[in-house]
Amino acid sequence: MIIVKRNVALLGGTGTIGQRFVKILEDHPFFDLTLIVGSRKKAGKEYGRAVHWLLGSEVPGYVKNLKIEEFKASLSEEKDIDLIFSALLADVAEKYEGILRTQGFAVFSNSGAYRMNNDVPILVPEVNPEHIKLADFQRERYGGYITTNPNCSTYGLAMILKPLEKYGIKRVFVSTYQAISGAGYPGVSGVDINGNLIPCIGNEEDKIRRETKKILGEYRKGKIRAWEIDILASCVRVPVRDGHLESVIMEMEENTEIREIKETLRSFKPLADLPSAPSRPIIIREEDDRPQPILDAYTREKDRAGGMSVVAGRLNISDRYLRLFLLVHNTIRGGAGNAILNAEYALKKDYV
Amino acid sequence: MIIVKRNVALLGGTGTIGQRFVKILEDHPFFDLTLIVGSRKKAGKEYGRAVHWLLGSEVPGYVKNLKIEEFKASLSEEKDIDLIFSALLADVAEKYEGILRTQGFAVFSNSGAYRMNNDVPILVPEVNPEHIKLADFQRERYGGYITTNPNCSTYGLAMILKPLEKYGIKRVFVSTYQAISGAGYPGVSGVDINGNLIPCIGNEEDKIRRETKKILGEYRKGKIRAWEIDILASCVRVPVRDGHLESVIMEMEENTEIREIKETLRSFKPLADLPSAPSRPIIIREEDDRPQPILDAYTREKDRAGGMSVVAGRLNISDRYLRLFLLVHNTIRGGAGNAILNAEYALKKDYV
Amino acid sequence: MIIVKRNVALLGGTGTIGQRFVKILEDHPFFDLTLIVGSRKKAGKEYGRAVHWLLGSEVPGYVKNLKIEEFKASLSEEKDIDLIFSALLADVAEKYEGILRTQGFAVFSNSGAYRMNNDVPILVPEVNPEHIKLADFQRERYGGYITTNPNCSTYGLAMILKPLEKYGIKRVFVSTYQAISGAGYPGVSGVDINGNLIPCIGNEEDKIRRETKKILGEYRKGKIRAWEIDILASCVRVPVRDGHLESVIMEMEENTEIREIKETLRSFKPLADLPSAPSRPIIIREEDDRPQPILDAYTREKDRAGGMSVVAGRLNISDRYLRLFLLVHNTIRGGAGNAILNAEYALKKDYV
Amino acid sequence: MIIVKRNVALLGGTGTIGQRFVKILEDHPFFDLTLIVGSRKKAGKEYGRAVHWLLGSEVPGYVKNLKIEEFKASLSEEKDIDLIFSALLADVAEKYEGILRTQGFAVFSNSGAYRMNNDVPILVPEVNPEHIKLADFQRERYGGYITTNPNCSTYGLAMILKPLEKYGIKRVFVSTYQAISGAGYPGVSGVDINGNLIPCIGNEEDKIRRETKKILGEYRKGKIRAWEIDILASCVRVPVRDGHLESVIMEMEENTEIREIKETLRSFKPLADLPSAPSRPIIIREEDDRPQPILDAYTREKDRAGGMSVVAGRLNISDRYLRLFLLVHNTIRGGAGNAILNAEYALKKDYV
């Protein structure tokens, strides 16, 4: 596939997710990040000065001196932008992503603003690629379209449930162990989280339930019928920098050999080759003490697919209860990385 | 009740649980700790020199110069010991607790060695006081008897389930967030746990299941019939010093007003006054981000009942799923404190 | 000494230091906290609802329902307040503490606003009690007076230097290991400090130098002549909740037996009995791995003097370099506790 | 330079430093790791099963199935080994490294066993390359030779002092903030270090002093005359996984423009190109809150030179006191990486 590189804009590039966008988009084969849009307070400053950089020693050279621009309604005319990535917080996202959609842009968003809208997909290309067809309906209505990411703790669950669906899942119970970076920056106070646990993350528990049911829902004629299986989640913030761990218990229709279940998960590779698509979407670890955030959050992969897999471990089944732990990198696959993969997929499917 | 103070011995006084015994037994109204028994390596040393003290600035003065003694079969003769506390590890506990029982001692143990024996109770005085009657059967057979503590993560669950039983519990799902001190000393390596999570704690998951079913079991004629309700647990070590948090989901027979459930838990005060019995065995917190280990593990109480309560929060019920978080201080109520309360209770019931 | 209890007001009671004031003032024998003054945003709310309580399970009952009041110029008339404690941030402190001083109040402040003013003492009763005489000069000028606390990392150093002065100190080098709570709330972001070190704490390094020189300065006729010895400090924030550790190297005029130095520090007890005065202002630990924040920050003492001592360890001298580590509880002795001790001392000396 | 790859053996490959050797030696252009020698307990096991792998998701494939061998006196005959890397602990290192030297091997060791021997260099190629000539004298005496690494906290200091020597250093004061991985595995207990500080690291303070003086010493005719300038160090273990931070104060002969000092440090590039030699041995950061372990320990560089630089920040000079913070990756440059760089340098200089 010959790719003509597209110019992309990033909305909200200085937060924990925004920084990941900047990092992953460096030398991207499909996209050139040429515009970073920020709040009035940051507009006019060079990115390298405006950002409190959290991802290793230095701000990537290619954006260091890029001036952050304020949002303008005329964005579409001034710059030769082909598509938009958004790392905005939900409250401002609603406004700006909406405007850009009406201007005909494809917006690949990490924000929650439009996630539960009927005509907006929560897209995970390995899980529900056909949901991208909702973009057709949005285009008719608005000119452009929005796709969203799931919440950072939802992605891993959806990825695991998809290939297991065929075994008959009756109910899903999830308890999360969520990293600090998931709360943004400055996010959680060091006084609160140091050596402590906070059993409360906004309305994350409800998001996991509703978003997972939508992602796994069936697409038919412009509508998504939510997955009917019930999901209960309990969410806790833990003193870990990156990587959300989840303890998952699934009540199944029947017992299946754990060996078969592992093989099903391992061989789940529904997506053709894309730069950010991991060669192993689901990695199964056999050790009895894995996955662990420090060791497993950043999965090593070719190119830019590092941190894009979900890692599962300690799988076992008994009395029809299938249990496992899963881990996702919350700011890569659970954030910027998924939106970029969505855009790569959209490009390939001629949606950009 | 007029109490003649009893001389007590402590087996294994230098570990994380042993130190808690030493601390709680200071100035105890019923018990005088007059003998600490340790391994050959520590025997002969003064306690204050043999211990790597972890509980605040200084080793309590009353044991600082007490010489640790090696275990001798003739323990019963040399010292005027009335009862035994044991903080031994399971492997040595089996041998020494067994010997002492045949010598006629009452042994109040924190170890797991005898927990699942048919004639040994896992005693939590608020939950299953009648299980102490198993001591009668042990006495007939061995001369003395052993009572054990539940595993540190089991206690809180059993305490919560007991008063809720009447509402009809169908299934219980637990995910734990367990503190480092629960692994003993040196226990978990700092390299492994710093900023990390370890989803593996020995065979803790099975212990929670089996012990809870035994504790909640029905005592009849020297036998305990295990609770029939199923329990599934997933256990994770987290970078927190003290305090085990647990996310609990209970499938109930029917929906009950959460207000009523809270009231039931709050008013669960089955135990008459004992020095280590908390005035509020179950504390309900109404904040939306509690309980937290740093704030709630050490519950303030009269006298020596600090850290002896279980703290529950974020209770809600929907679709017959009752959900909550609970927190216990793993080395106090989940360790030394419970064994001491057991001994207080036994004394009161003329079992000592 | 017969004490008539005084009514006290607290300015800024919801931050990390404000909460310590509230906690230490509970059941204080000299002071009744009857008024908490807060920002417009918090005014009108009950303290128990306005505060994000960080000091153990519950807001003390005596202030739980106390309504926070907004600052009014007429404070002096409406309420029968005898003296003021201030936990305000420096910027607002300058204004409000100044107004209250002109209204004739004695203000015992933790803020830095007036610290370096010529007529305001940085008071540490064990170290420079005579500096309180500056209050006389302030009273003449303004009606009332202000005393301030040293910065949280300065107190411990001043306390150690005072008794060692007689041995001839030539230069002092300090590197700090400062706890998160010292930055207030929310203060340092959890993303930044989790498993990390931040070698930058405002202009703390300069404060340590200037404040220590002032505290150890000589009072003569309304003036303080700064200590002439040079002090160099380097400051680092570390992932510890409470307790500032400091590595101190002192170049001395000559070698002295370390035994004598320890004895001098141990026997430094210049202050007569006051409720918050520790019986051992300087505690010397002989272990080779102490002091440690978790074990030593909260020093156990009679009454309300817990956490009011400085703990020193690893003392040694060679080639005229005296080296040691010291630890202070940054929000108790390095914060609210010192201001309360100042007020107790002022009361005793008839300055209130 | 055309390189014929050499077969290398690694002694002690399963500890924190041993794992780094394994990781850095993967695909090394000069060296083929073909033999891992371990304790009797590990001998016979495959490396992938014997190691508790701490460096990211998986044991490198090239050693996964390599059987660990027990040390044999006949090592030299059985295997075609050209040189030896050693990650042994000091006590066993003394014996085995000594034997191998007498068998004619060049041993590049991270252990402390031979560090202070007169004829063994503590080699840091950028700082004291000429010290390698001590190898000639060892060869005469023993057949082979040993070079050692400095202690993990010494390297960074020596690297900074070398280019600054010309400005006239009178005295050096260092306080360290040392990561947990520096204590090996299991090393420090999680109970001790979680949210805590331990002001005691073996006799590290003395090592820093003696080793730095030797490294900066002058080589003349087979002897090293120790640097005469005095160094005082205080060492603390902190709850950080990787990266030792050091606060350094140097008393200088005179004031120099800080700009010049920075330029001197930045342009210190004494070493010709080698695979593990960083292009910037000393990186100067201008931000006011750097270096930080999480952001700066692993310095990005070409090839295998990542983590091989020292990062300095917050430089300033006043009253002839030059102050700065420095950071080194303790298991890379402060461990395996330096030994590998030593071997690369030796190869280039025909010492292998």
Tab-separated table of C-alpha atoms in Angstrom, chain C residues 14-328:
chain	number	residue	atom	x	y	z
C	14	THR	CA	-7.784	22.986	55.728
C	15	GLY	CA	-4.269	22.507	54.310
C	16	THR	CA	-1.715	19.943	55.522
C	17	ILE	CA	-0.443	22.289	58.227
C	18	GLY	CA	-3.895	23.605	59.099
C	19	GLN	CA	-5.073	20.076	59.750
C	20	ARG	CA	-2.158	19.500	62.099
C	21	PHE	CA	-3.147	22.615	64.055
C	22	VAL	CA	-6.663	21.258	64.365
C	23	LYS	CA	-5.404	17.889	65.499
C	24	ILE	CA	-2.862	19.118	68.051
C	25	LEU	CA	-5.223	21.749	69.462
C	26	GLU	CA	-7.811	19.101	70.365
C	27	ASP	CA	-8.160	19.147	74.162
C	28	HIS	CA	-5.267	21.558	74.492
C	29	PRO	CA	-4.858	22.661	78.110
C	30	PHE	CA	-4.182	26.318	77.253
C	31	PHE	CA	-6.143	26.954	74.061
C	32	ASP	CA	-9.707	26.614	72.795
C	33	LEU	CA	-9.937	26.649	69.028
C	34	THR	CA	-13.215	28.481	68.516
C	35	LEU	CA	-12.828	30.090	65.122
C	36	ILE	CA	-11.498	28.813	61.804
C	37	VAL	CA	-11.069	31.429	59.125
C	38	GLY	CA	-10.912	30.330	55.497
C	39	SER	CA	-11.084	31.495	51.930
C	40	ARG	CA	-14.313	32.835	50.476
C	41	LYS	CA	-14.784	29.510	48.701
C	42	LYS	CA	-14.792	27.574	51.957
C	43	ALA	CA	-16.494	30.146	54.175
C	44	GLY	CA	-19.907	29.095	55.392
C	45	LYS	CA	-19.158	25.372	55.130
C	46	GLU	CA	-18.728	23.126	58.104
C	47	TYR	CA	-15.077	22.283	58.662
C	48	GLY	CA	-15.775	18.557	58.392
C	49	ARG	CA	-17.180	19.045	54.909
C	50	ALA	CA	-14.733	21.653	53.654
C	51	VAL	CA	-11.587	19.728	54.478
C	52	HIS	CA	-9.947	16.856	52.574
C	53	TRP	CA	-8.848	15.238	55.828
C	54	LEU	CA	-5.451	13.566	55.661
C	55	LEU	CA	-4.687	12.673	59.271
C	56	GLY	CA	-6.287	9.337	59.971
C	57	SER	CA	-9.799	8.167	59.907
C	58	GLU	CA	-11.881	11.113	61.028
C	59	VAL	CA	-12.025	14.865	61.492
C	60	PRO	CA	-11.891	15.512	65.245
C	61	GLY	CA	-15.411	15.862	66.601
C	62	TYR	CA	-14.810	19.257	68.212
C	63	VAL	CA	-14.436	21.037	64.858
C	64	LYS	CA	-16.498	18.796	62.628
C	65	ASN	CA	-19.494	21.107	62.614
C	66	LEU	CA	-17.662	24.367	63.152
C	67	LYS	CA	-18.538	26.757	60.324
C	68	ILE	CA	-15.539	28.213	58.522
C	69	GLU	CA	-15.750	31.998	58.526
C	70	GLU	CA	-14.495	34.456	56.023
C	71	PHE	CA	-11.870	36.939	57.123
C	72	LYS	CA	-13.376	40.191	58.290
C	73	ALA	CA	-11.600	43.297	59.399
C	74	SER	CA	-13.897	43.307	62.415
C	75	LEU	CA	-12.711	39.908	63.566
C	76	SER	CA	-11.461	41.402	66.769
C	77	GLU	CA	-14.826	42.713	67.802
C	78	GLU	CA	-17.155	39.920	66.910
C	79	LYS	CA	-15.335	37.083	68.506
C	80	ASP	CA	-13.659	36.895	71.837
C	81	ILE	CA	-10.345	35.797	70.354
C	82	ASP	CA	-7.168	36.010	72.404
C	83	LEU	CA	-4.585	34.910	69.912
C	84	ILE	CA	-4.204	33.726	66.369
C	85	PHE	CA	-2.598	30.732	64.722
C	86	SER	CA	-1.897	31.060	61.038
C	87	ALA	CA	-1.394	28.286	58.490
C	88	LEU	CA	-1.931	30.626	55.564
C	89	LEU	CA	0.140	30.482	52.415
C	90	ALA	CA	2.734	33.236	52.244
C	91	ASP	CA	0.922	35.421	49.717
C	92	VAL	CA	-2.314	35.827	51.674
C	93	ALA	CA	-0.515	35.645	55.016
C	94	GLU	CA	1.223	38.921	54.369
C	95	LYS	CA	-2.054	40.764	54.149
C	96	TYR	CA	-4.107	39.120	56.873
C	97	GLU	CA	-1.406	38.591	59.469
C	98	GLY	CA	-0.437	42.233	59.006
C	99	ILE	CA	-3.998	43.433	59.589
C	100	LEU	CA	-4.396	41.299	62.679
C	101	ARG	CA	-1.148	42.548	64.122
C	102	THR	CA	-2.317	46.117	63.792
C	103	GLN	CA	-5.475	45.081	65.601
C	104	GLY	CA	-3.355	44.107	68.549
C	105	PHE	CA	-3.311	40.363	68.125
C	106	ALA	CA	-0.466	38.027	68.829
C	107	VAL	CA	-0.132	35.959	65.670
C	108	PHE	CA	1.712	32.643	65.788
C	109	SER	CA	2.337	31.891	62.180
C	110	ASN	CA	3.672	29.011	60.158
C	111	SER	CA	3.847	31.113	57.020
C	112	GLY	CA	6.974	32.566	55.480
C	113	ALA	CA	5.577	36.037	54.842
C	114	TYR	CA	7.209	37.847	57.751
C	115	ARG	CA	10.048	35.460	58.514
C	116	MET	CA	12.862	37.626	57.310
C	117	ASN	CA	11.457	40.903	58.674
C	118	ASN	CA	13.884	42.492	61.059
C	119	ASP	CA	11.459	42.837	63.936
C	120	VAL	CA	9.779	39.446	63.576
C	121	PRO	CA	11.371	36.465	65.281
C	122	ILE	CA	11.654	32.997	63.762
C	123	LEU	CA	11.053	31.390	67.094
C	124	VAL	CA	12.159	27.956	68.258
C	125	PRO	CA	11.793	28.096	72.043
C	126	GLU	CA	14.620	25.679	72.756
C	127	VAL	CA	17.026	27.540	70.477
C	128	ASN	CA	16.397	31.266	70.604
C	129	PRO	CA	13.822	32.016	73.331
C	130	GLU	CA	15.176	35.515	73.836
C	131	HIS	CA	14.154	36.443	70.288
C	132	ILE	CA	10.611	36.735	71.571
C	133	LYS	CA	11.636	40.115	72.868
C	134	LEU	CA	11.254	41.403	69.318
C	135	ALA	CA	7.549	41.243	70.117
C	136	ASP	CA	7.993	44.235	72.382
C	137	PHE	CA	9.211	46.324	69.497
C	138	GLN	CA	6.461	45.142	67.202
C	139	ARG	CA	3.867	45.955	69.829
C	140	GLU	CA	5.111	49.483	70.081
C	141	ARG	CA	4.899	49.890	66.368
C	142	TYR	CA	1.758	47.925	65.484
C	143	GLY	CA	-0.166	47.079	68.617
C	144	GLY	CA	0.236	43.355	68.239
C	145	TYR	CA	3.007	41.071	67.072
C	146	ILE	CA	3.874	38.165	64.848
C	147	THR	CA	6.151	35.228	65.540
C	148	THR	CA	6.934	32.796	62.772
C	149	ASN	CA	8.050	29.217	62.387
C	150	PRO	CA	11.141	28.328	60.489
C	151	ASN	CA	10.684	26.572	57.202
C	152	CYS	CA	9.959	22.865	57.812
C	153	SER	CA	13.465	21.777	56.852
C	154	THR	CA	15.214	24.498	58.865
C	155	TYR	CA	13.967	23.633	62.312
C	156	GLY	CA	15.895	20.389	62.734
C	157	LEU	CA	19.137	21.920	61.616
C	158	ALA	CA	18.855	24.873	63.995
C	159	MET	CA	18.070	22.561	66.875
C	160	ILE	CA	21.187	20.495	66.277
C	161	LEU	CA	23.496	23.430	65.637
C	162	LYS	CA	22.596	25.296	68.805
C	163	PRO	CA	24.170	22.950	71.365
C	164	LEU	CA	27.094	22.225	69.031
C	165	GLU	CA	27.964	25.878	68.582
C	166	LYS	CA	30.297	25.788	71.535
C	167	TYR	CA	32.567	23.317	69.757
C	168	GLY	CA	33.255	25.807	67.012
C	169	ILE	CA	31.413	25.255	63.770
C	170	LYS	CA	33.143	26.559	60.668
C	171	ARG	CA	30.844	25.507	57.878
C	172	VAL	CA	27.665	23.507	57.416
C	173	PHE	CA	26.656	21.403	54.396
C	174	VAL	CA	23.140	20.008	54.244
C	175	SER	CA	21.375	17.766	51.735
C	176	THR	CA	17.689	17.194	52.364
C	177	TYR	CA	15.339	14.293	51.665
C	178	GLN	CA	11.956	16.014	52.036
C	179	ALA	CA	8.564	14.393	52.391
C	180	ILE	CA	5.627	15.045	50.080
C	181	SER	CA	3.365	16.525	52.758
C	182	GLY	CA	5.795	19.429	53.059
C	183	ALA	CA	4.561	20.717	49.717
C	184	GLY	CA	1.006	21.156	50.978
C	185	TYR	CA	-2.110	19.792	49.349
C	186	PRO	CA	-2.518	18.900	46.517
C	187	GLY	CA	1.123	19.939	46.263
C	188	VAL	CA	3.296	17.552	44.284
C	189	SER	CA	1.652	15.505	41.536
C	190	GLY	CA	1.605	11.764	42.061
C	191	VAL	CA	2.813	11.332	38.462
C	192	ASP	CA	5.969	13.280	39.288
C	193	ILE	CA	6.894	11.810	42.649
C	194	ASN	CA	5.870	8.151	42.453
C	195	GLY	CA	9.115	6.152	42.498
C	196	ASN	CA	11.012	9.317	41.625
C	197	LEU	CA	13.089	12.163	43.093
C	198	ILE	CA	12.678	15.875	42.359
C	199	PRO	CA	15.829	17.888	43.069
C	200	CYS	CA	14.060	21.201	43.358
C	201	ILE	CA	11.951	22.693	46.159
C	202	GLY	CA	11.145	26.328	45.465
C	203	ASN	CA	13.828	28.507	47.017
C	204	GLU	CA	14.142	26.188	49.983
C	205	GLU	CA	17.917	26.075	49.774
C	206	ASP	CA	18.173	29.772	50.287
C	207	LYS	CA	15.561	29.702	53.048
C	208	ILE	CA	17.503	27.105	55.012
C	209	ARG	CA	20.593	29.259	54.823
C	210	ARG	CA	19.013	32.574	55.715
C	211	GLU	CA	16.603	31.318	58.344
C	212	THR	CA	19.158	29.222	60.167
C	213	LYS	CA	21.504	32.181	60.322
C	214	LYS	CA	18.725	34.330	61.741
C	215	ILE	CA	17.548	31.787	64.303
C	216	LEU	CA	21.060	31.229	65.581
C	217	GLY	CA	21.722	34.963	65.502
C	218	GLU	CA	22.404	36.994	68.583
C	219	TYR	CA	19.652	39.176	70.005
C	220	ARG	CA	20.749	42.560	71.245
C	221	LYS	CA	18.575	45.611	71.883
C	222	GLY	CA	15.802	44.794	69.440
C	223	LYS	CA	18.084	43.540	66.747
C	224	ILE	CA	19.324	40.168	65.641
C	225	ARG	CA	22.818	39.829	64.309
C	226	ALA	CA	22.837	36.873	61.947
C	227	TRP	CA	25.030	33.890	62.696
C	228	GLU	CA	28.173	34.253	60.661
C	229	ILE	CA	28.822	30.675	59.824
C	230	ASP	CA	28.140	29.622	56.273
C	231	ILE	CA	25.485	27.079	55.386
C	232	LEU	CA	25.006	25.375	52.045
C	233	ALA	CA	21.886	23.366	51.382
C	234	SER	CA	20.688	21.153	48.524
C	235	CYS	CA	17.054	20.075	48.611
C	236	VAL	CA	15.279	17.090	47.108
C	237	ARG	CA	11.665	15.911	47.278
C	238	VAL	CA	11.418	12.159	47.893
C	239	PRO	CA	8.507	9.676	47.764
C	240	VAL	CA	7.877	9.629	51.508
C	241	ARG	CA	4.672	10.879	53.106
C	242	ASP	CA	5.889	12.515	56.322
C	243	GLY	CA	9.293	13.305	57.783
C	244	HIS	CA	12.216	15.305	56.398
C	245	LEU	CA	15.594	13.576	56.559
C	246	GLU	CA	18.765	15.644	56.314
C	247	SER	CA	22.354	14.647	55.742
C	248	VAL	CA	24.522	17.153	57.613
C	249	ILE	CA	28.264	17.650	57.432
C	250	MET	CA	29.795	20.226	59.755
C	251	GLU	CA	33.365	21.391	59.482
C	252	MET	CA	34.442	21.942	63.085
C	253	GLU	CA	37.262	23.926	64.624
C	254	GLU	CA	38.654	20.774	66.105
C	255	ASN	CA	37.970	17.110	66.682
C	256	THR	CA	35.873	16.263	69.719
C	257	GLU	CA	35.042	12.843	71.044
C	258	ILE	CA	31.830	11.714	69.368
C	259	ARG	CA	30.713	10.414	72.740
C	260	GLU	CA	30.876	13.926	74.153
C	261	ILE	CA	28.994	15.362	71.217
C	262	LYS	CA	26.235	12.831	71.607
C	263	GLU	CA	26.015	13.556	75.292
C	264	THR	CA	25.812	17.283	74.614
C	265	LEU	CA	22.972	16.758	72.172
C	266	ARG	CA	21.135	14.345	74.439
C	267	SER	CA	21.317	16.632	77.423
C	268	PHE	CA	20.159	19.704	75.531
C	269	LYS	CA	16.932	20.415	77.413
C	270	PRO	CA	16.766	24.161	77.755
C	271	LEU	CA	13.022	24.535	78.020
C	272	ALA	CA	10.917	24.276	81.132
C	273	ASP	CA	7.870	22.110	80.985
C	274	LEU	CA	5.215	23.096	78.451
C	275	PRO	CA	2.467	20.911	76.993
C	276	SER	CA	4.048	20.645	73.545
C	277	ALA	CA	7.672	20.653	74.675
C	278	PRO	CA	9.255	17.229	74.215
C	279	SER	CA	11.093	15.829	77.183
C	280	ARG	CA	13.889	14.934	74.791
C	281	PRO	CA	14.237	17.722	72.202
C	282	ILE	CA	17.052	15.785	70.527
C	283	ILE	CA	16.931	12.002	70.404
C	284	ILE	CA	20.128	10.204	69.495
C	285	ARG	CA	19.820	6.815	67.859
C	286	GLU	CA	22.714	4.392	67.963
C	287	GLU	CA	21.600	1.946	65.263
C	288	ASP	CA	23.564	2.167	62.048
C	289	ASP	CA	20.493	2.646	59.833
C	290	ARG	CA	18.476	5.296	61.629
C	291	PRO	CA	16.724	7.718	61.660
C	292	GLN	CA	14.130	6.539	59.113
C	293	PRO	CA	10.942	8.492	58.349
C	294	ILE	CA	8.533	5.592	58.859
C	295	LEU	CA	10.064	4.618	62.186
C	296	ASP	CA	11.256	7.910	63.616
C	297	ALA	CA	9.255	10.867	62.287
C	298	TYR	CA	6.552	10.559	64.872
C	299	THR	CA	8.523	10.431	68.106
C	300	ARG	CA	6.494	9.057	70.990
C	301	GLU	CA	6.286	11.472	73.895
C	302	LYS	CA	4.005	12.429	76.739
C	303	ASP	CA	0.815	14.256	75.809
C	304	ARG	CA	0.961	16.406	72.762
C	305	ALA	CA	4.724	16.420	72.349
C	306	GLY	CA	4.675	13.468	69.918
C	307	GLY	CA	6.543	14.312	66.745
C	308	MET	CA	8.107	17.379	68.389
C	309	SER	CA	11.666	16.060	68.753
C	310	VAL	CA	14.459	15.951	66.250
C	311	VAL	CA	16.028	12.530	65.841
C	312	ALA	CA	19.708	12.280	64.967
C	313	GLY	CA	21.717	9.234	64.025
C	314	ARG	CA	24.915	7.957	62.445
C	315	LEU	CA	26.985	10.604	64.188
C	316	ASN	CA	30.686	10.423	63.578
C	317	ILE	CA	33.599	12.781	63.439
C	318	SER	CA	36.872	12.507	61.600
C	319	ASP	CA	39.355	15.070	60.368
C	320	ARG	CA	37.229	17.718	62.041
C	321	TYR	CA	34.185	16.812	59.938
C	322	LEU	CA	31.217	16.015	62.121
C	323	ARG	CA	28.603	14.088	60.182
C	324	LEU	CA	25.105	13.002	61.061
C	325	PHE	CA	21.636	12.442	59.736
C	326	LEU	CA	18.657	14.169	61.320
C	327	LEU	CA	14.938	13.728	60.939
C	328	VAL	CA	12.019	15.997	61.798
